[in-house]
Structure formats: structure tokens, C-alpha cells
mmCIF file of C-alpha atoms in Angstrom:
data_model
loop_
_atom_site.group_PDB
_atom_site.id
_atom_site.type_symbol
_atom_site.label_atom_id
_atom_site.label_comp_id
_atom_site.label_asym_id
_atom_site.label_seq_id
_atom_site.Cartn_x
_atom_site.Cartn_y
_atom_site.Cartn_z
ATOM 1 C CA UNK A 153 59.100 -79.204 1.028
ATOM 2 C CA UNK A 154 56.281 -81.898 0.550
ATOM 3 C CA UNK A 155 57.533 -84.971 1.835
ATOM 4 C CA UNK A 156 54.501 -86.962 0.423
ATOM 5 C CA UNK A 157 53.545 -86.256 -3.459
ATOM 6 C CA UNK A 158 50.502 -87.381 -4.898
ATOM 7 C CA UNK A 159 49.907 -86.642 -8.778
ATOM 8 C CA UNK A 160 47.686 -85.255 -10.117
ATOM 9 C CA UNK A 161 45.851 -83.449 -7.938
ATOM 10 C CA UNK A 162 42.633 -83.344 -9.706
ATOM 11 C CA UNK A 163 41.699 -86.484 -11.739
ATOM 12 C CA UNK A 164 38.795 -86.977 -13.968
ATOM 13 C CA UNK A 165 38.018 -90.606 -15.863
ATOM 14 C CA UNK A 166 35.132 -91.859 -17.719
ATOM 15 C CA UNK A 167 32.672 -94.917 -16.488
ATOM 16 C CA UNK A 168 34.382 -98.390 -16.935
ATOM 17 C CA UNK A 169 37.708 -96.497 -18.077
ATOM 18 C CA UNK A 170 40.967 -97.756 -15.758
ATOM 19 C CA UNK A 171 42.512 -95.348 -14.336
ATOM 20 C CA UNK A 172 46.294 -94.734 -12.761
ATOM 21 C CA UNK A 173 46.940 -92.831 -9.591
ATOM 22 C CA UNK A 174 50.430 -92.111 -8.117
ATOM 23 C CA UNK A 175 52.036 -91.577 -4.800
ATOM 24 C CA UNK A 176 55.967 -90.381 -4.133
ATOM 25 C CA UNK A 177 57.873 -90.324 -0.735
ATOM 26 C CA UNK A 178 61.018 -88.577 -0.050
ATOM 27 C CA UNK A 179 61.024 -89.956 4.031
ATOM 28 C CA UNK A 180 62.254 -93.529 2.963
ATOM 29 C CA UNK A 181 59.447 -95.253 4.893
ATOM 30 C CA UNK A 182 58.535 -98.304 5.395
ATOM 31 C CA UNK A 183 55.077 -98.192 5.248
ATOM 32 C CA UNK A 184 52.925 -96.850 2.858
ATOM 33 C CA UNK A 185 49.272 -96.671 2.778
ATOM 34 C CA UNK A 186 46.552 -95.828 0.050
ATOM 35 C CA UNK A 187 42.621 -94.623 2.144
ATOM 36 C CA UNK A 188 39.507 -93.421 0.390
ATOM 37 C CA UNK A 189 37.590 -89.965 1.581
ATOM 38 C CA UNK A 190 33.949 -89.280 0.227
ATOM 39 C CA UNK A 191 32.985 -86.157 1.477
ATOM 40 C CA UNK A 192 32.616 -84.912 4.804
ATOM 41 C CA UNK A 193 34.002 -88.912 5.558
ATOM 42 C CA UNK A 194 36.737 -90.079 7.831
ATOM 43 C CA UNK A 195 39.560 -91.537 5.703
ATOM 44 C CA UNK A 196 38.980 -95.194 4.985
ATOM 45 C CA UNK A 197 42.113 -97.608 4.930
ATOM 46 C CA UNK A 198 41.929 -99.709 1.382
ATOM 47 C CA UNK A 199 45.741 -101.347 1.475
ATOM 48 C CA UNK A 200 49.023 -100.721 2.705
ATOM 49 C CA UNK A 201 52.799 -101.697 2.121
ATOM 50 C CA UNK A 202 55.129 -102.395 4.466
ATOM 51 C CA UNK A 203 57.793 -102.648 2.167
ATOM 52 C CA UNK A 204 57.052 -105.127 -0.539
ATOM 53 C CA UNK A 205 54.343 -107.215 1.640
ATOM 54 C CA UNK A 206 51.011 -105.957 0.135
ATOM 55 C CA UNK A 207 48.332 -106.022 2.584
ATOM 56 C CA UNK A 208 45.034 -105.687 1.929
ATOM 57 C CA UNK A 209 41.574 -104.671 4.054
ATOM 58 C CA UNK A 210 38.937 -107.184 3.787
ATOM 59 C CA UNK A 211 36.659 -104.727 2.913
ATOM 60 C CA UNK A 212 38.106 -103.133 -0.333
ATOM 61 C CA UNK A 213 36.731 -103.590 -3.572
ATOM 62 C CA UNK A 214 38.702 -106.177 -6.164
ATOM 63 C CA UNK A 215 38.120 -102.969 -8.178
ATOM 64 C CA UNK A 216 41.102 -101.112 -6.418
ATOM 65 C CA UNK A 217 44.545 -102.534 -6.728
ATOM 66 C CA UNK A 218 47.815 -101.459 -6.012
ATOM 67 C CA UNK A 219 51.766 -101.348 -6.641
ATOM 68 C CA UNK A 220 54.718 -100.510 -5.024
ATOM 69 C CA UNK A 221 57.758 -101.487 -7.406
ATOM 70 C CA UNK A 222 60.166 -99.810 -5.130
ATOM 71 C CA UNK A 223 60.680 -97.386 -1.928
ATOM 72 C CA UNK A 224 59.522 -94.310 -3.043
ATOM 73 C CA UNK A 225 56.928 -95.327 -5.383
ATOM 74 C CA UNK A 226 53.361 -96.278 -5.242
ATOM 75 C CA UNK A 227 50.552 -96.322 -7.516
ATOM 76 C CA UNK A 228 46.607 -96.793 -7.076
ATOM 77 C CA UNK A 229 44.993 -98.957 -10.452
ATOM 78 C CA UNK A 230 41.313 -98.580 -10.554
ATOM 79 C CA UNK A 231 40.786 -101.087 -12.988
ATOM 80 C CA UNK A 232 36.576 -100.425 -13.628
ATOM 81 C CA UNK A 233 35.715 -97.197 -12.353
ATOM 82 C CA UNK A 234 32.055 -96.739 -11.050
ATOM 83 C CA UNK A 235 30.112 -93.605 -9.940
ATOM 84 C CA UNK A 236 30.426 -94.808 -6.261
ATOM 85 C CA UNK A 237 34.270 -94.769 -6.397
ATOM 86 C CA UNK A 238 34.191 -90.627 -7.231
ATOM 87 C CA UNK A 239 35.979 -89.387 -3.822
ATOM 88 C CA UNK A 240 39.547 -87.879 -2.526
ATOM 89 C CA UNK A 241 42.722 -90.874 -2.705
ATOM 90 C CA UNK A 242 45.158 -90.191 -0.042
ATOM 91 C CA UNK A 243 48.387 -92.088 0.248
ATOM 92 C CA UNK A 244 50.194 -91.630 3.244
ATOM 93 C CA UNK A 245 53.520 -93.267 5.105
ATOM 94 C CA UNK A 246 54.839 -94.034 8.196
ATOM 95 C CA UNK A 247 57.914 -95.347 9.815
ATOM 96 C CA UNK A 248 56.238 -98.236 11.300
ATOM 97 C CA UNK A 249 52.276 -98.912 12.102
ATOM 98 C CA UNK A 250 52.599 -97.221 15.490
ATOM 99 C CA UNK A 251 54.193 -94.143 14.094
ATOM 100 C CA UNK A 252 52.478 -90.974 13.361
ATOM 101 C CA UNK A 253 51.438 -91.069 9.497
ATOM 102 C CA UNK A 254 52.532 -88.599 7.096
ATOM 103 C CA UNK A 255 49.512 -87.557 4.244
ATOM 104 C CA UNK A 256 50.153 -86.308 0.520
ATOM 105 C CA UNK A 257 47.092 -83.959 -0.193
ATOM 106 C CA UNK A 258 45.139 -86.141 -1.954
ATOM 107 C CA UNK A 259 44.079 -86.592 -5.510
ATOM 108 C CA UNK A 260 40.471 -85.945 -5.934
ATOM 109 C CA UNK A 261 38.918 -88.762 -8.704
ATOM 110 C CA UNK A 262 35.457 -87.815 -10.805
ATOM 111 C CA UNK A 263 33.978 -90.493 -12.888
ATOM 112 C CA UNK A 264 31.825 -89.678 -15.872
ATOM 113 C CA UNK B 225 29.887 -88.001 -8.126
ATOM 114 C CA UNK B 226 30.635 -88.306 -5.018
ATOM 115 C CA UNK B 227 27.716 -89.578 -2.961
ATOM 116 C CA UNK B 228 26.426 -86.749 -0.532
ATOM 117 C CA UNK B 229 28.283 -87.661 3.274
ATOM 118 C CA UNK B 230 27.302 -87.309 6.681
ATOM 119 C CA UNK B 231 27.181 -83.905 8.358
ATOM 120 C CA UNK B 232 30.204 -83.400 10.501
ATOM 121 C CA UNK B 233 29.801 -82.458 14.255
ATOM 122 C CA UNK B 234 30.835 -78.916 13.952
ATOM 123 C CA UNK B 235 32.371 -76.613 17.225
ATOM 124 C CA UNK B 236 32.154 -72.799 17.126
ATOM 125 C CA UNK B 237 34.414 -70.905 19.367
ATOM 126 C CA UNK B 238 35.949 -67.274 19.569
ATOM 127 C CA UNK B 239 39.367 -66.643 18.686
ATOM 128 C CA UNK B 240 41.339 -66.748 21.913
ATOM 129 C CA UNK B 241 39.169 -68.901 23.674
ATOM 130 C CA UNK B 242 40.381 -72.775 24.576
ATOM 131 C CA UNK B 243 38.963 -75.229 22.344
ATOM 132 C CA UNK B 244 37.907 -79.004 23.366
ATOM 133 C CA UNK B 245 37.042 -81.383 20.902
ATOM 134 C CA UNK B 246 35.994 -85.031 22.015
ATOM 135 C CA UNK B 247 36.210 -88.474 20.788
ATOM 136 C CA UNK B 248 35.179 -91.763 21.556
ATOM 137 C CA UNK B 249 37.159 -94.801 20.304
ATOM 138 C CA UNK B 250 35.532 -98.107 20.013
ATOM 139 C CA UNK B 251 38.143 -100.626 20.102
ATOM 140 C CA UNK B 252 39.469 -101.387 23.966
ATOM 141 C CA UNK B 253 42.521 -103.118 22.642
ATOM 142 C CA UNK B 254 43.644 -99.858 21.126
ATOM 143 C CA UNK B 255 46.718 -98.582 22.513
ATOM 144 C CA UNK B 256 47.689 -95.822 19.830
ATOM 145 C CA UNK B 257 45.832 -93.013 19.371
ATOM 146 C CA UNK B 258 46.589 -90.050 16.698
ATOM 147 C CA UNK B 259 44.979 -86.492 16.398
ATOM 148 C CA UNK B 260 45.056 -84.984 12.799
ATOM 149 C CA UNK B 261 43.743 -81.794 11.418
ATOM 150 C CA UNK B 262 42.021 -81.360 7.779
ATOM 151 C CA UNK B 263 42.314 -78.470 6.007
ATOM 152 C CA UNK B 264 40.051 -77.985 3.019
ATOM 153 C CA UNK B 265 41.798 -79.435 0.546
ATOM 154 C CA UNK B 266 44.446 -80.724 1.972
ATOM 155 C CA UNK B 267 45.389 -84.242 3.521
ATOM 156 C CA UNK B 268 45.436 -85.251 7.196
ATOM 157 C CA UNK B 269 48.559 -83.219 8.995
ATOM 158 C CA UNK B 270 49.434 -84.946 12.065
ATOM 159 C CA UNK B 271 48.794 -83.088 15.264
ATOM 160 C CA UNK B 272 49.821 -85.081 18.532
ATOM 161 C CA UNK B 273 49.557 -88.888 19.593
ATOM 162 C CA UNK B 274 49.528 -90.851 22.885
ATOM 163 C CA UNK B 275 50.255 -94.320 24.117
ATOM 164 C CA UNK B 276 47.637 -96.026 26.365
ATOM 165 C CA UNK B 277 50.306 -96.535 28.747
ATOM 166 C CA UNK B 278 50.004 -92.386 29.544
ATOM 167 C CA UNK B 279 46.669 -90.365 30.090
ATOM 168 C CA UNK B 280 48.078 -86.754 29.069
ATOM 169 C CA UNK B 281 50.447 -85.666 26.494
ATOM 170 C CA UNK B 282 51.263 -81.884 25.617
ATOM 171 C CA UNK B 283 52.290 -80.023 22.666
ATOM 172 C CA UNK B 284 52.518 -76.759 21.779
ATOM 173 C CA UNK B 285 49.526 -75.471 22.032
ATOM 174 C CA UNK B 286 47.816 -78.784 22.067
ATOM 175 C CA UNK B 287 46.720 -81.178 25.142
ATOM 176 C CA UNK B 288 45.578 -84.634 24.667
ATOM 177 C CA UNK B 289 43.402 -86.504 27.389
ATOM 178 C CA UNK B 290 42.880 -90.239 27.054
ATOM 179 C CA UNK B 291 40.211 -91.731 29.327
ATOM 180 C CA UNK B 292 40.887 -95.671 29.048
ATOM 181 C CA UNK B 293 38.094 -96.993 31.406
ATOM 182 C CA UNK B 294 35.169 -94.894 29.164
ATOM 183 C CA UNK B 295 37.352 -94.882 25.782
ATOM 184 C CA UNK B 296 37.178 -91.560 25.344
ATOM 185 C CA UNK B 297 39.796 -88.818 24.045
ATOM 186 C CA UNK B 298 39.938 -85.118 23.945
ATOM 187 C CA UNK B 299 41.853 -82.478 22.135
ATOM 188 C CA UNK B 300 42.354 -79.446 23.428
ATOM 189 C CA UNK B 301 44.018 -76.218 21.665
ATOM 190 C CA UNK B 302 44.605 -73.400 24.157
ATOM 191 C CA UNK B 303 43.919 -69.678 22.414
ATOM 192 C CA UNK B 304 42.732 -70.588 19.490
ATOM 193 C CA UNK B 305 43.857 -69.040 16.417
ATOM 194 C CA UNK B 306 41.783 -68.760 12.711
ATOM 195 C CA UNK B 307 44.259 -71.224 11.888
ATOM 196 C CA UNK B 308 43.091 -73.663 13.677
ATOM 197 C CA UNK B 309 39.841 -73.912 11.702
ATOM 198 C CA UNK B 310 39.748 -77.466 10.447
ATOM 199 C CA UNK B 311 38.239 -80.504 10.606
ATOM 200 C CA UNK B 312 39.744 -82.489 13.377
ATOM 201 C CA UNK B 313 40.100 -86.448 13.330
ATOM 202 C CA UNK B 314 41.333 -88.752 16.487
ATOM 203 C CA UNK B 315 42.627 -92.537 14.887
ATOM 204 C CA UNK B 316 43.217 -95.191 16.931
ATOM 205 C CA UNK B 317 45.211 -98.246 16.565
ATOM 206 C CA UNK B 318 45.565 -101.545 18.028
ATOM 207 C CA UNK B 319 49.345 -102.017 17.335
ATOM 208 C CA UNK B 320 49.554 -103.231 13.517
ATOM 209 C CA UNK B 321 49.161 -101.290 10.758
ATOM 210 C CA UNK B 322 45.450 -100.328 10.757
ATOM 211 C CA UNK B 323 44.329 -96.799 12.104
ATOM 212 C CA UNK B 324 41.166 -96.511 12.183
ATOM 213 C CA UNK B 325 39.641 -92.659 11.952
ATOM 214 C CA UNK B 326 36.545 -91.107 13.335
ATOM 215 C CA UNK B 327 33.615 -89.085 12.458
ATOM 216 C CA UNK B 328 35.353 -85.895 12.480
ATOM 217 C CA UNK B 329 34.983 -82.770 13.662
ATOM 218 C CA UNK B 330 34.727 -79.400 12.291
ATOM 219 C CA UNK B 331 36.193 -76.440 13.914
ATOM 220 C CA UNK B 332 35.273 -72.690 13.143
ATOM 221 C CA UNK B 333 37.054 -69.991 14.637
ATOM 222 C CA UNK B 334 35.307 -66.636 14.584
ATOM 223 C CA UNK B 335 37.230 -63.196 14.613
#
């Protein structure tokens, strides 16, 4: 049973439109954690809760924000979408920071 | 679209044979490291990890190597199956909650 749910799978949004993407856990973990994949690119860490603290890398875009209103729950808001932010969204969770991470498979963004 | 990304390092090897993939880390106040495997389409599945307080862990299967002094570690997947073709990533961490991924490798196994 998938243990980390990302919906949807396959998300297309226009230039400059805002767009919503979600993430589910059914491992009660502490930690969760939103990364950006272009292709053929290592994942690339853009925030992560542990818990309700909201943490996010220096390098991430004010573009990208994110939510977690409870446990199971969070959500990635691309408020202005540009070309450059077309790529795979993976949220995964962990335990703790030094624990093994656990990956949804991704929903892949396109911007027209 | 998506911008057009790096090509990964890619390893060949007959099914049955042992399979080594390598990785250097760049942080020497990393003292987590992670293996994950990428299948196409698919997120990053958790493989086998290892402390910097140990140099070899095993799984099934799987052996990882960590090499401290030249921060380097290896993967290595004894008789490889067709299922094993992936793209492989080591992380490391430095004890909070930032792993930090490599390049990647890709592994074909051939029949």
C-alpha cells in the first residue's frame, strides 16, 4: 500500500496561473519534505516540515510556498508559474532528519 | 518545458554479474549517507544507509562501502537482476534535515 500519496500524478498549468500540489502520509512522520527533479537531475531539497516548523532552503524561489495544516497533509502553492519551474515535485517523509526518507512518486508539473 | 538535464553516468553490466556503482560526497562533516534507486517514473525507494561511525553495511543483496579519508562511497548489488535497472542516487547528510543527492547513476542490465 503507498505509504506516501502525491496527487495528481500528472499536472499541467498555464504561464502565470497558481497552481496547487498535494502530498498525503499514512507513516505519521514527523518530517516532511517537498524537492524539485528536472530531468535526468538529482532531487533538489526546496522546504521541509518537521512538524509545524516550516523550514526553508536559502536557495528556493519566493515563487514556491508551502503548507502543512496538519500530520498527514501537505501541499506545494506555486503561486506564478514560469517555464523554468516545468519538472517532477516529490514530497517525501521521514521519522527524523537522520532517518531513511520515504518518496511519493512524484507529480510531474508542465507549464504552458 | 522542462529544460534539457545533464547526461547521467550510465553502467552496463550482464545479468548475474556484481555491480559497483561509486560516489563521491563533498561535505566531510557528513555522517549519514543514503543509497536510493529511481525507477522511471517513480520516486526515490530507499535502498541501504550507513553511519560514518561504520565503513561496511550489508543488505540483501546490497553492500555499502564508505571511504571517510577520500569521501567516497560505493554500492554494490551482487547478481544482478533486470530489476535492478535504475538510476541509482547516494545522499549524504550532515545530521539535520538536509540530504543532499548526487549526480546519479544509471544502471542497465542486459539479458
Amino acid at each position: 500500500d503507498a505509504m506516501v500519496i502525491q496527487n495528481p500524478r500528472y499536472q499541467v498549468t498555464q504561464f502565470g496561473k497558481p497552481v496547487t500540489l498535494s502530498c498525503s502520509q499514512t507513516l505519521n512522520h514527523n518530517v516532511m519534505y517537498w524537492y524539485q527533479q528536472k530531468s535526468s537531475q538529482a532531487p533538489k531539497l526546496l522546504f521541509h516540515y518537521y512538524d509545524k516548523d516550516f523550514n526553508n532552503e536559502a536557495d528556493t524561489p519566493d515563487n514556491f510556498q508551502s503548507r502543512r495544516p496538519n500530520t498527514s497533509f501537505c501541499f506545494l502553492d506555486i503561486r506564478s508559474p514560469g517555464l523554468g519551474d516545468a519538472a517532477m515535485y516529490l514530497c517525501a517523509t521521514s521519522g527524523e532528519g537522520t532517518q531513511p526518507q520515504h518518496f511519493g512518486d512524484g507529480t510531474r508539473l508542465s507549464i504552458l | 518545458g522542462e529544460s534539457v538535464g545533464l547526461h547521467l553516468p550510465t553502467l552496463s553490466v550482464q545479468e548475474g554479474d556484481n555491480s559497483i556503482i561509486n560516489c563521491a560526497y563533498s561535505n566531510s562533516a557528513s555522517d549519514y549517507f543514503i543509497w536510493y534507486k529511481q525507477e522511471s517514473g517513480k520516486g526515490p525507494q530507499f535502498i541501504i544507509d550507513i553511519r560514518s561511525n561504520m565503513d561496511k553495511r550489508q543488505g540483501q543483496r546490497v553492500t555499502v562501502l564508505l571511504n571517510k579519508t577520500v569521501k567516497h562511497l560505493s554500492l554494490q548489488i551482487a547478481a544482478t537482476q533486470p530489476g535492478d535497472s535504475a538510476v541509482y542516487f547516494c545522499a549524504e547528510n550532515t545530521g539535520g534535515f538536509k540530504t543532499i543527492f548526487g549526480a546519479g547513476t544509471r544502471l542497465f542490465v542486459k539479458a
